[in-house]
Amino acid sequence: MLNSVVEQPEELRKVVLVGFESAGKSALFRGLTGRDTGEESNVRGSTVTIRRAELLEHQLELLDTPGIRMKDDSVTTMLTLKQLAAGDTVILVIRGTDVVQELPLLLGMLDVTGKNAVLVLTFADKCGPELSAQVNYYRKGLGISVLPLNTREMDGNAQDLICRAIVAARSMKRHPELASPPESSVIEPQTTMFEHTVWGRFVALAALVLLFAAPVYVAYLFSGWIQSLADAWILEPLHRMTAGLWSPLQAIMLGDYGMISLGLYSFIWAFPVVFLIGVSVAVTEESGLKDRITDSLDGWMRKIGLNGKDLIPVLSGFGCNVVAVFQSRTCSSCTRKACVSMISFGSACSYQIGASLSIFSSGGKPWLFFPYMLVLVLAGALHTRLWNRNRLDETLPLHANRTFLQKPHGTL
């Protein structure tokens, strides 16, 4: 009787976004869900993280896999695809400006035989009028829906179009016909100093240090200012109010290492660093600047067993090691352990930065802070290089492209 009254919810159809790094998957995820983040979980059989979000009005569960950069990434993506049921769908996300080169390469890495599929061509606003001929060609050659989109500016009509395509998705042809696709005029990504053969890496390194050092320095100044206010407005009044308490109890609560005082100081010194570095990372990622910097420094990073993408978690460790290790979940499987090792040995958290500055300043030699930080970084790099010298070939990217530079989206 109860079963006839209570309506049982239908199982959500899974939709997996797959594609190369910087293909526009994150923008598509945001356009479909209305938010930048989702519930995160590991791929079964892997330590790599995927994002999940539910579109209940369409009975869909959206899964955003990490962008494919190296061979190990495609293996992780295939682990996700193997977990799909018969009615689930794969969305192949390809840059419309590079579809002729990227689509055969992606299909050669991933086995989507027998799986419902939809092809989304991003950066449609960067393509010429010949894109419509390419769309028709791939629709016939693949036997699936092909949707050209500007994923950064998706409206309700674009969302409905994608959802309808997902519902009507079918399997790709066993032998796709991709021999002679029509060419399309495109707007090429901007050329910057980061691509300069001689000075590019030095410019990228300077920009990266600035993007992370500036938030840490501003947070340090802000925390020092706010701590004096917290002492005057919170801790000193509490000391006066508890003056009659048993002295050991007062020390436990409000002493130099008391639960209230230390907890308050921990928040004052940690939160601004984490917040400002988070804003810095979001702005650089949304604008495409992060990809340009990491691509430029990729060669140097590969010499120690990492790649350019691992730079962001490593530098985030100078703000907070916990956040940095969490960010390393987006690294490739073959470099994540090396990345965490570099964070442990080469990144100083915000507390260590503040303590070191205080010690050197009290000794009258604050300039020692800079060689101290340099030693930390070099020690971490040497450690990572020694323990990963046999895996340097695994860090070579499978496919390289330049990211478009553009204004950050309004919802970072």
mmCIF file of C-alpha atoms in Angstrom:
data_model
loop_
_atom_site.group_PDB
_atom_site.id
_atom_site.type_symbol
_atom_site.label_atom_id
_atom_site.label_comp_id
_atom_site.label_asym_id
_atom_site.label_seq_id
_atom_site.Cartn_x
_atom_site.Cartn_y
_atom_site.Cartn_z
ATOM 1 C CA MET A 1 0.000 0.000 0.000
ATOM 2 C CA LEU A 2 2.788 2.395 0.981
ATOM 3 C CA ASN A 3 4.719 1.628 -2.206
ATOM 4 C CA SER A 4 1.734 2.631 -4.317
ATOM 5 C CA VAL A 5 1.520 6.019 -2.574
ATOM 6 C CA VAL A 6 5.173 6.971 -2.369
ATOM 7 C CA GLU A 7 6.634 7.743 -5.789
ATOM 8 C CA GLN A 8 10.013 6.117 -6.230
ATOM 9 C CA PRO A 9 12.652 8.453 -7.712
ATOM 10 C CA GLU A 10 14.104 7.446 -11.057
ATOM 11 C CA GLU A 11 17.771 6.618 -11.294
ATOM 12 C CA LEU A 12 19.729 9.499 -12.748
ATOM 13 C CA ARG A 13 21.367 9.041 -16.141
ATOM 14 C CA LYS A 14 25.138 9.642 -15.911
ATOM 15 C CA VAL A 15 26.726 12.096 -18.344
ATOM 16 C CA VAL A 16 30.548 12.164 -18.490
ATOM 17 C CA LEU A 17 32.496 15.112 -19.900
ATOM 18 C CA VAL A 18 35.797 14.039 -21.492
ATOM 19 C CA GLY A 19 38.353 15.988 -23.490
ATOM 20 C CA PHE A 20 41.826 17.449 -23.557
ATOM 21 C CA GLU A 21 43.050 19.961 -21.041
ATOM 22 C CA SER A 22 41.758 23.502 -21.713
ATOM 23 C CA ALA A 23 39.060 22.190 -24.078
ATOM 24 C CA GLY A 24 36.323 24.091 -22.221
ATOM 25 C CA LYS A 25 34.927 21.289 -20.038
ATOM 26 C CA SER A 26 34.906 23.435 -16.887
ATOM 27 C CA ALA A 27 33.003 26.193 -18.690
ATOM 28 C CA LEU A 28 30.509 23.627 -20.003
ATOM 29 C CA PHE A 29 30.106 22.176 -16.493
ATOM 30 C CA ARG A 30 29.412 25.657 -15.132
ATOM 31 C CA GLY A 31 27.030 26.458 -17.970
ATOM 32 C CA LEU A 32 24.957 23.329 -17.321
ATOM 33 C CA THR A 33 24.975 23.437 -13.518
ATOM 34 C CA GLY A 34 25.168 27.177 -12.827
ATOM 35 C CA ARG A 35 28.133 26.763 -10.476
ATOM 36 C CA ASP A 36 31.892 26.331 -10.671
ATOM 37 C CA THR A 37 32.194 23.521 -8.147
ATOM 38 C CA GLY A 38 30.402 20.294 -7.455
ATOM 39 C CA GLU A 39 30.634 17.289 -5.188
ATOM 40 C CA GLU A 40 34.086 15.755 -5.610
ATOM 41 C CA SER A 41 34.982 12.079 -5.445
ATOM 42 C CA ASN A 42 37.707 9.743 -6.644
ATOM 43 C CA VAL A 43 37.452 7.630 -9.762
ATOM 44 C CA ARG A 44 37.084 4.024 -8.625
ATOM 45 C CA GLY A 45 40.489 2.393 -8.926
ATOM 46 C CA SER A 46 42.287 5.745 -9.050
ATOM 47 C CA THR A 47 43.276 8.690 -6.828
ATOM 48 C CA VAL A 48 42.176 11.267 -9.409
ATOM 49 C CA THR A 49 39.190 13.452 -8.591
ATOM 50 C CA ILE A 50 36.095 14.051 -10.709
ATOM 51 C CA ARG A 51 33.366 16.608 -10.087
ATOM 52 C CA ARG A 52 29.714 15.605 -9.819
ATOM 53 C CA ALA A 53 26.511 17.623 -10.025
ATOM 54 C CA GLU A 54 22.867 16.629 -10.408
ATOM 55 C CA LEU A 55 20.469 18.153 -12.931
ATOM 56 C CA LEU A 56 17.286 16.872 -11.332
ATOM 57 C CA GLU A 57 14.938 18.627 -13.743
ATOM 58 C CA HIS A 58 16.471 16.545 -16.540
ATOM 59 C CA GLN A 59 17.171 13.418 -14.441
ATOM 60 C CA LEU A 60 20.901 13.697 -15.188
ATOM 61 C CA GLU A 61 24.079 13.359 -13.125
ATOM 62 C CA LEU A 62 26.979 15.299 -14.644
ATOM 63 C CA LEU A 63 30.539 13.967 -14.176
ATOM 64 C CA ASP A 64 33.478 16.221 -15.117
ATOM 65 C CA THR A 65 36.711 14.256 -15.602
ATOM 66 C CA PRO A 66 40.168 15.908 -15.493
ATOM 67 C CA GLY A 67 41.450 17.209 -18.816
ATOM 68 C CA ILE A 68 43.636 14.696 -20.647
ATOM 69 C CA ARG A 69 47.237 15.861 -20.790
ATOM 70 C CA MET A 70 49.325 12.702 -20.516
ATOM 71 C CA LYS A 71 48.861 9.013 -21.297
ATOM 72 C CA ASP A 72 48.012 8.227 -17.692
ATOM 73 C CA ASP A 73 45.109 10.700 -17.831
ATOM 74 C CA SER A 74 43.440 8.794 -20.662
ATOM 75 C CA VAL A 75 43.720 5.587 -18.598
ATOM 76 C CA THR A 76 41.944 7.289 -15.701
ATOM 77 C CA THR A 77 39.239 8.588 -18.027
ATOM 78 C CA MET A 78 38.687 5.069 -19.364
ATOM 79 C CA LEU A 79 38.199 3.826 -15.785
ATOM 80 C CA THR A 80 35.316 6.283 -15.528
ATOM 81 C CA LEU A 81 33.819 5.278 -18.879
ATOM 82 C CA LYS A 82 33.907 1.582 -17.961
ATOM 83 C CA GLN A 83 31.632 2.311 -14.992
ATOM 84 C CA LEU A 84 28.852 3.686 -17.198
ATOM 85 C CA ALA A 85 25.612 1.809 -17.688
ATOM 86 C CA ALA A 86 23.956 1.174 -21.056
ATOM 87 C CA GLY A 87 21.771 4.287 -20.914
ATOM 88 C CA ASP A 88 24.533 6.701 -19.882
ATOM 89 C CA THR A 89 26.139 9.244 -22.200
ATOM 90 C CA VAL A 90 29.632 10.503 -23.017
ATOM 91 C CA ILE A 91 30.105 14.128 -24.086
ATOM 92 C CA LEU A 92 33.258 14.558 -26.137
ATOM 93 C CA VAL A 93 34.432 18.145 -25.597
ATOM 94 C CA ILE A 94 36.713 19.404 -28.395
ATOM 95 C CA ARG A 95 37.881 22.896 -29.226
ATOM 96 C CA GLY A 96 36.170 23.916 -32.454
ATOM 97 C CA THR A 97 39.328 25.715 -33.506
ATOM 98 C CA ASP A 98 41.338 22.450 -33.387
ATOM 99 C CA VAL A 99 38.717 19.788 -34.084
ATOM 100 C CA VAL A 100 40.498 18.458 -37.196
ATOM 101 C CA GLN A 101 43.614 17.595 -35.148
ATOM 102 C CA GLU A 102 42.135 16.857 -31.713
ATOM 103 C CA LEU A 103 39.121 14.653 -32.532
ATOM 104 C CA PRO A 104 41.046 11.747 -34.174
ATOM 105 C CA LEU A 105 43.638 11.939 -31.390
ATOM 106 C CA LEU A 106 40.984 11.771 -28.652
ATOM 107 C CA LEU A 107 39.084 8.919 -30.319
ATOM 108 C CA GLY A 108 42.359 7.027 -30.639
ATOM 109 C CA MET A 109 42.921 7.258 -26.861
ATOM 110 C CA LEU A 110 39.404 6.485 -25.620
ATOM 111 C CA ASP A 111 37.264 3.488 -26.484
ATOM 112 C CA VAL A 112 33.675 4.785 -26.691
ATOM 113 C CA THR A 113 32.383 1.840 -28.716
ATOM 114 C CA GLY A 114 28.802 1.024 -27.787
ATOM 115 C CA LYS A 115 28.382 4.118 -25.600
ATOM 116 C CA ASN A 116 25.901 6.906 -26.288
ATOM 117 C CA ALA A 117 27.865 9.984 -27.312
ATOM 118 C CA VAL A 118 27.484 13.678 -28.109
ATOM 119 C CA LEU A 119 30.212 15.873 -29.600
ATOM 120 C CA VAL A 120 30.431 19.462 -28.314
ATOM 121 C CA LEU A 121 32.651 21.893 -30.220
ATOM 122 C CA THR A 122 33.671 24.716 -27.885
ATOM 123 C CA PHE A 123 35.072 28.157 -28.761
ATOM 124 C CA ALA A 124 32.532 28.414 -31.580
ATOM 125 C CA ASP A 125 32.885 32.196 -31.342
ATOM 126 C CA LYS A 126 36.533 31.815 -32.420
ATOM 127 C CA CYS A 127 35.607 29.905 -35.594
ATOM 128 C CA GLY A 128 34.647 31.175 -39.025
ATOM 129 C CA PRO A 129 31.418 30.555 -40.981
ATOM 130 C CA GLU A 130 32.882 27.294 -42.325
ATOM 131 C CA LEU A 131 32.229 25.720 -38.916
ATOM 132 C CA SER A 132 28.677 24.804 -39.983
ATOM 133 C CA ALA A 133 30.100 22.661 -42.802
ATOM 134 C CA GLN A 134 32.370 20.910 -40.290
ATOM 135 C CA VAL A 135 29.419 20.274 -37.982
ATOM 136 C CA ASN A 136 27.442 18.625 -40.794
ATOM 137 C CA TYR A 137 30.481 16.578 -41.826
ATOM 138 C CA TYR A 138 31.061 15.189 -38.319
ATOM 139 C CA ARG A 139 27.359 14.498 -37.785
ATOM 140 C CA LYS A 140 27.355 12.253 -40.847
ATOM 141 C CA GLY A 141 30.811 10.797 -40.249
ATOM 142 C CA LEU A 142 30.248 9.945 -36.573
ATOM 143 C CA GLY A 143 26.507 9.316 -36.602
ATOM 144 C CA ILE A 144 25.931 11.381 -33.434
ATOM 145 C CA SER A 145 24.774 14.868 -32.481
ATOM 146 C CA VAL A 146 27.369 17.624 -32.910
ATOM 147 C CA LEU A 147 26.784 20.938 -31.111
ATOM 148 C CA PRO A 148 28.909 24.073 -31.684
ATOM 149 C CA LEU A 149 28.836 26.271 -28.555
ATOM 150 C CA ASN A 150 30.440 29.228 -26.854
ATOM 151 C CA THR A 151 30.472 27.592 -23.429
ATOM 152 C CA ARG A 152 31.463 30.797 -21.637
ATOM 153 C CA GLU A 153 28.216 32.483 -22.670
ATOM 154 C CA MET A 154 25.612 29.736 -22.387
ATOM 155 C CA ASP A 155 21.966 30.676 -21.949
ATOM 156 C CA GLY A 156 18.874 28.618 -21.157
ATOM 157 C CA ASN A 157 18.352 27.682 -24.818
ATOM 158 C CA ALA A 158 21.861 26.241 -25.063
ATOM 159 C CA GLN A 159 21.314 24.233 -21.871
ATOM 160 C CA ASP A 160 18.043 22.803 -23.167
ATOM 161 C CA LEU A 161 19.686 21.970 -26.500
ATOM 162 C CA ILE A 162 22.431 19.967 -24.797
ATOM 163 C CA CYS A 163 20.014 18.169 -22.491
ATOM 164 C CA ARG A 164 17.793 17.199 -25.441
ATOM 165 C CA ALA A 165 20.845 15.934 -27.303
ATOM 166 C CA ILE A 166 21.822 13.839 -24.274
ATOM 167 C CA VAL A 167 18.373 12.264 -24.068
ATOM 168 C CA ALA A 168 18.431 11.471 -27.792
ATOM 169 C CA ALA A 169 22.098 10.371 -27.802
ATOM 170 C CA ARG A 170 23.051 7.204 -29.668
ATOM 171 C CA SER A 171 26.158 5.143 -30.235
ATOM 172 C CA MET A 172 28.894 6.344 -32.551
ATOM 173 C CA LYS A 173 29.595 4.517 -35.801
ATOM 174 C CA ARG A 174 31.992 1.615 -35.397
ATOM 175 C CA HIS A 175 34.097 3.011 -38.229
ATOM 176 C CA PRO A 176 33.858 6.821 -38.152
ATOM 177 C CA GLU A 177 34.437 8.596 -41.448
ATOM 178 C CA LEU A 178 36.967 11.331 -40.679
ATOM 179 C CA ALA A 179 39.292 11.063 -43.660
ATOM 180 C CA SER A 180 38.864 14.515 -45.242
ATOM 181 C CA PRO A 181 37.086 17.035 -42.968
ATOM 182 C CA PRO A 182 36.553 20.538 -44.354
ATOM 183 C CA GLU A 183 38.842 23.263 -43.066
ATOM 184 C CA SER A 184 37.554 26.299 -41.191
ATOM 185 C CA SER A 185 39.070 29.709 -40.630
ATOM 186 C CA VAL A 186 39.740 30.369 -36.950
ATOM 187 C CA ILE A 187 40.958 33.102 -34.646
ATOM 188 C CA GLU A 188 44.336 32.005 -33.338
ATOM 189 C CA PRO A 189 45.155 32.352 -29.598
ATOM 190 C CA GLN A 190 47.103 35.485 -28.748
ATOM 191 C CA THR A 191 50.893 35.354 -28.750
ATOM 192 C CA THR A 192 52.549 36.616 -25.564
ATOM 193 C CA MET A 193 55.982 36.861 -23.994
ATOM 194 C CA PHE A 194 55.350 33.475 -22.362
ATOM 195 C CA GLU A 195 55.963 31.795 -25.729
ATOM 196 C CA HIS A 196 59.297 33.553 -26.311
ATOM 197 C CA THR A 197 62.019 30.952 -26.931
ATOM 198 C CA VAL A 198 64.595 32.681 -24.687
ATOM 199 C CA TRP A 199 62.794 34.863 -22.162
ATOM 200 C CA GLY A 200 59.432 33.080 -22.030
ATOM 201 C CA ARG A 201 60.221 30.845 -19.045
ATOM 202 C CA PHE A 202 61.758 33.688 -17.048
ATOM 203 C CA VAL A 203 58.735 35.924 -17.696
ATOM 204 C CA ALA A 204 56.404 33.064 -16.715
ATOM 205 C CA LEU A 205 58.386 32.420 -13.538
ATOM 206 C CA ALA A 206 58.267 36.105 -12.581
ATOM 207 C CA ALA A 207 54.517 36.257 -13.246
ATOM 208 C CA LEU A 208 53.916 33.103 -11.224
ATOM 209 C CA VAL A 209 55.918 34.347 -8.247
ATOM 210 C CA LEU A 210 54.062 37.661 -8.383
ATOM 211 C CA LEU A 211 50.653 35.991 -8.566
ATOM 212 C CA PHE A 212 51.363 33.991 -5.409
ATOM 213 C CA ALA A 213 53.783 36.198 -3.512
ATOM 214 C CA ALA A 214 51.512 39.236 -3.694
ATOM 215 C CA PRO A 215 48.495 37.492 -2.049
ATOM 216 C CA VAL A 216 50.730 35.997 0.670
ATOM 217 C CA TYR A 217 52.332 39.376 1.412
ATOM 218 C CA VAL A 218 48.988 41.224 1.476
ATOM 219 C CA ALA A 219 47.521 38.529 3.725
ATOM 220 C CA TYR A 220 50.537 38.783 6.040
ATOM 221 C CA LEU A 221 50.078 42.552 6.398
ATOM 222 C CA PHE A 222 46.337 42.198 6.896
ATOM 223 C CA SER A 223 46.699 39.450 9.508
ATOM 224 C CA GLY A 224 49.255 41.485 11.461
ATOM 225 C CA TRP A 225 46.870 44.442 11.508
ATOM 226 C CA ILE A 226 43.771 42.431 12.412
ATOM 227 C CA GLN A 227 45.576 40.541 15.189
ATOM 228 C CA SER A 228 46.160 43.763 17.128
ATOM 229 C CA LEU A 229 42.433 44.510 16.856
ATOM 230 C CA ALA A 230 41.541 40.992 17.969
ATOM 231 C CA ASP A 231 43.832 41.356 20.981
ATOM 232 C CA ALA A 232 42.270 44.679 21.984
ATOM 233 C CA TRP A 233 38.611 43.854 21.290
ATOM 234 C CA ILE A 234 38.362 40.113 22.040
ATOM 235 C CA LEU A 235 41.220 38.569 24.014
ATOM 236 C CA GLU A 236 41.966 41.400 26.467
ATOM 237 C CA PRO A 237 38.265 41.738 27.485
ATOM 238 C CA LEU A 238 38.122 37.947 27.929
ATOM 239 C CA HIS A 239 41.236 38.077 30.106
ATOM 240 C CA ARG A 240 39.590 40.673 32.341
ATOM 241 C CA MET A 241 36.329 38.705 32.507
ATOM 242 C CA THR A 242 38.115 35.484 33.526
ATOM 243 C CA ALA A 243 40.627 37.071 35.909
ATOM 244 C CA GLY A 244 39.086 35.233 38.883
ATOM 245 C CA LEU A 245 39.205 31.780 37.309
ATOM 246 C CA TRP A 246 41.547 29.027 38.407
ATOM 247 C CA SER A 247 44.881 29.942 36.725
ATOM 248 C CA PRO A 248 45.472 26.554 34.980
ATOM 249 C CA LEU A 249 41.991 26.742 33.470
ATOM 250 C CA GLN A 250 42.582 30.291 32.303
ATOM 251 C CA ALA A 251 45.884 29.228 30.718
ATOM 252 C CA ILE A 252 44.154 26.371 28.892
ATOM 253 C CA MET A 253 41.534 28.742 27.500
ATOM 254 C CA LEU A 254 43.379 32.046 27.010
ATOM 255 C CA GLY A 255 47.098 31.375 27.443
ATOM 256 C CA ASP A 256 49.641 31.713 24.657
ATOM 257 C CA TYR A 257 48.636 28.262 23.457
ATOM 258 C CA GLY A 258 45.083 28.314 24.801
ATOM 259 C CA MET A 259 42.169 26.919 22.857
ATOM 260 C CA ILE A 260 40.471 30.281 22.344
ATOM 261 C CA SER A 261 43.551 32.431 21.729
ATOM 262 C CA LEU A 262 45.355 29.910 19.505
ATOM 263 C CA GLY A 263 42.157 29.100 17.624
ATOM 264 C CA LEU A 264 41.532 32.789 16.966
ATOM 265 C CA TYR A 265 45.122 33.364 15.821
ATOM 266 C CA SER A 266 44.972 30.300 13.579
ATOM 267 C CA PHE A 267 41.948 31.699 11.780
ATOM 268 C CA ILE A 268 43.414 35.199 11.539
ATOM 269 C CA TRP A 269 46.659 33.991 9.995
ATOM 270 C CA ALA A 270 45.374 31.132 7.828
ATOM 271 C CA PHE A 271 42.094 32.330 6.322
ATOM 272 C CA PRO A 272 43.359 35.479 4.518
ATOM 273 C CA VAL A 273 46.183 33.517 2.875
ATOM 274 C CA VAL A 274 43.887 30.710 1.727
ATOM 275 C CA PHE A 275 41.215 33.150 0.531
ATOM 276 C CA LEU A 276 43.539 35.462 -1.424
ATOM 277 C CA ILE A 277 45.473 32.611 -3.037
ATOM 278 C CA GLY A 278 42.138 31.036 -3.972
ATOM 279 C CA VAL A 279 41.073 34.273 -5.659
ATOM 280 C CA SER A 280 44.434 34.517 -7.431
ATOM 281 C CA VAL A 281 44.189 30.944 -8.738
ATOM 282 C CA ALA A 282 40.576 31.469 -9.854
ATOM 283 C CA VAL A 283 41.391 34.672 -11.755
ATOM 284 C CA THR A 284 44.449 33.200 -13.493
ATOM 285 C CA GLU A 285 42.607 29.998 -14.383
ATOM 286 C CA GLU A 286 39.494 31.731 -15.697
ATOM 287 C CA SER A 287 41.514 34.179 -17.789
ATOM 288 C CA GLY A 288 43.692 31.449 -19.330
ATOM 289 C CA LEU A 289 46.826 32.968 -17.818
ATOM 290 C CA LYS A 290 47.470 29.939 -15.623
ATOM 291 C CA ASP A 291 47.692 27.601 -18.604
ATOM 292 C CA ARG A 292 50.069 29.926 -20.450
ATOM 293 C CA ILE A 293 52.370 30.125 -17.407
ATOM 294 C CA THR A 294 52.353 26.400 -16.676
ATOM 295 C CA ASP A 295 52.878 25.500 -20.347
ATOM 296 C CA SER A 296 55.879 27.826 -20.504
ATOM 297 C CA LEU A 297 57.455 26.266 -17.384
ATOM 298 C CA ASP A 298 56.580 22.687 -18.311
ATOM 299 C CA GLY A 299 60.086 21.927 -19.590
ATOM 300 C CA TRP A 300 61.744 22.936 -16.324
ATOM 301 C CA MET A 301 59.221 20.996 -14.246
ATOM 302 C CA ARG A 302 59.716 17.811 -16.274
ATOM 303 C CA LYS A 303 63.393 17.813 -15.302
ATOM 304 C CA ILE A 304 62.366 16.966 -11.723
ATOM 305 C CA GLY A 305 59.567 14.509 -12.574
ATOM 306 C CA LEU A 306 56.638 16.958 -12.554
ATOM 307 C CA ASN A 307 54.862 18.965 -15.227
ATOM 308 C CA GLY A 308 53.729 22.550 -15.500
ATOM 309 C CA LYS A 309 50.249 21.742 -14.201
ATOM 310 C CA ASP A 310 51.757 20.675 -10.852
ATOM 311 C CA LEU A 311 53.090 24.193 -10.238
ATOM 312 C CA ILE A 312 49.794 25.506 -8.874
ATOM 313 C CA PRO A 313 49.517 23.016 -5.968
ATOM 314 C CA VAL A 314 53.225 23.440 -5.172
ATOM 315 C CA LEU A 315 52.959 27.227 -4.943
ATOM 316 C CA SER A 316 49.642 26.978 -3.093
ATOM 317 C CA GLY A 317 51.632 25.184 -0.389
ATOM 318 C CA PHE A 318 53.226 28.515 0.479
ATOM 319 C CA GLY A 319 49.768 29.613 1.553
ATOM 320 C CA CYS A 320 48.484 26.381 3.098
ATOM 321 C CA ASN A 321 49.821 22.836 2.720
ATOM 322 C CA VAL A 322 46.378 21.327 3.346
ATOM 323 C CA VAL A 323 44.855 23.260 0.445
ATOM 324 C CA ALA A 324 47.876 22.414 -1.725
ATOM 325 C CA VAL A 325 47.576 18.662 -1.114
ATOM 326 C CA PHE A 326 43.843 18.885 -1.836
ATOM 327 C CA GLN A 327 44.558 20.715 -5.109
ATOM 328 C CA SER A 328 47.006 17.968 -6.088
ATOM 329 C CA ARG A 329 44.007 15.679 -6.598
ATOM 330 C CA THR A 330 43.584 17.358 -9.987
ATOM 331 C CA CYS A 331 47.143 16.415 -11.024
ATOM 332 C CA SER A 332 47.823 13.521 -13.364
ATOM 333 C CA SER A 333 48.024 10.125 -11.673
ATOM 334 C CA CYS A 334 51.639 9.627 -12.724
ATOM 335 C CA THR A 335 52.810 12.891 -11.112
ATOM 336 C CA ARG A 336 50.563 13.287 -8.072
ATOM 337 C CA LYS A 337 52.848 11.463 -5.620
ATOM 338 C CA ALA A 338 55.810 13.502 -6.824
ATOM 339 C CA CYS A 339 53.744 16.685 -6.489
ATOM 340 C CA VAL A 340 52.789 15.913 -2.880
ATOM 341 C CA SER A 341 56.447 15.108 -2.164
ATOM 342 C CA MET A 342 57.478 18.491 -3.538
ATOM 343 C CA ILE A 343 54.811 20.209 -1.416
ATOM 344 C CA SER A 344 56.067 18.432 1.705
ATOM 345 C CA PHE A 345 59.721 19.301 1.162
ATOM 346 C CA GLY A 346 59.658 22.531 -0.802
ATOM 347 C CA SER A 347 56.552 24.467 0.222
ATOM 348 C CA ALA A 348 56.412 26.375 3.494
ATOM 349 C CA CYS A 349 52.919 26.919 4.872
ATOM 350 C CA SER A 350 51.737 30.357 5.969
ATOM 351 C CA TYR A 351 52.626 29.722 9.623
ATOM 352 C CA GLN A 352 56.216 28.849 8.701
ATOM 353 C CA ILE A 353 56.443 31.976 6.553
ATOM 354 C CA GLY A 354 55.263 34.188 9.411
ATOM 355 C CA ALA A 355 57.462 32.494 11.992
ATOM 356 C CA SER A 356 60.532 32.687 9.751
ATOM 357 C CA LEU A 357 59.966 36.363 8.997
ATOM 358 C CA SER A 358 59.580 37.092 12.708
ATOM 359 C CA ILE A 359 62.789 35.244 13.633
ATOM 360 C CA PHE A 360 64.911 36.869 10.925
ATOM 361 C CA SER A 361 63.452 40.302 11.682
ATOM 362 C CA SER A 362 64.133 39.985 15.409
ATOM 363 C CA GLY A 363 67.757 39.119 14.560
ATOM 364 C CA GLY A 364 68.050 42.245 12.440
ATOM 365 C CA LYS A 365 68.526 40.284 9.204
ATOM 366 C CA PRO A 366 65.157 39.995 7.481
ATOM 367 C CA TRP A 367 66.914 39.549 4.106
ATOM 368 C CA LEU A 368 67.834 35.995 5.180
ATOM 369 C CA PHE A 369 64.213 35.046 4.545
ATOM 370 C CA PHE A 370 64.781 34.973 0.773
ATOM 371 C CA PRO A 371 67.769 32.582 0.693
ATOM 372 C CA TYR A 372 65.936 30.480 3.278
ATOM 373 C CA MET A 373 62.939 30.113 0.951
ATOM 374 C CA LEU A 374 65.258 29.409 -1.988
ATOM 375 C CA VAL A 375 66.917 26.585 -0.049
ATOM 376 C CA LEU A 376 63.495 25.097 0.731
ATOM 377 C CA VAL A 377 62.495 25.101 -2.930
ATOM 378 C CA LEU A 378 65.817 23.707 -4.155
ATOM 379 C CA ALA A 379 65.791 20.975 -1.498
ATOM 380 C CA GLY A 380 62.287 19.962 -2.503
ATOM 381 C CA ALA A 381 63.199 19.972 -6.196
ATOM 382 C CA LEU A 382 66.308 17.860 -5.572
ATOM 383 C CA HIS A 383 64.362 15.373 -3.458
ATOM 384 C CA THR A 384 61.644 15.091 -6.097
ATOM 385 C CA ARG A 385 64.204 14.682 -8.886
ATOM 386 C CA LEU A 386 66.080 11.884 -7.081
ATOM 387 C CA TRP A 387 62.967 9.885 -6.250
ATOM 388 C CA ASN A 388 61.345 10.297 -9.692
ATOM 389 C CA ARG A 389 64.314 10.155 -12.058
ATOM 390 C CA ASN A 390 63.023 6.927 -13.646
ATOM 391 C CA ARG A 391 59.625 8.421 -14.492
ATOM 392 C CA LEU A 392 60.630 11.563 -16.401
ATOM 393 C CA ASP A 393 59.376 10.218 -19.751
ATOM 394 C CA GLU A 394 55.866 9.761 -18.299
ATOM 395 C CA THR A 395 55.484 13.519 -17.830
ATOM 396 C CA LEU A 396 55.587 14.294 -21.563
ATOM 397 C CA PRO A 397 52.264 15.806 -22.741
ATOM 398 C CA LEU A 398 50.312 13.920 -25.391
ATOM 399 C CA HIS A 399 48.908 17.045 -26.958
ATOM 400 C CA ALA A 400 49.842 20.700 -26.628
ATOM 401 C CA ASN A 401 47.844 23.788 -27.505
ATOM 402 C CA ARG A 402 47.673 27.427 -26.554
ATOM 403 C CA THR A 403 44.832 28.643 -24.390
ATOM 404 C CA PHE A 404 42.839 31.728 -25.338
ATOM 405 C CA LEU A 405 43.373 34.689 -23.018
ATOM 406 C CA GLN A 406 40.100 36.327 -22.034
ATOM 407 C CA LYS A 407 38.460 38.374 -19.316
ATOM 408 C CA PRO A 408 37.600 36.389 -16.169
ATOM 409 C CA HIS A 409 33.980 35.333 -15.873
ATOM 410 C CA GLY A 410 31.815 37.244 -13.431
ATOM 411 C CA THR A 411 31.317 34.194 -11.155
ATOM 412 C CA LEU A 412 34.730 32.969 -10.127
#
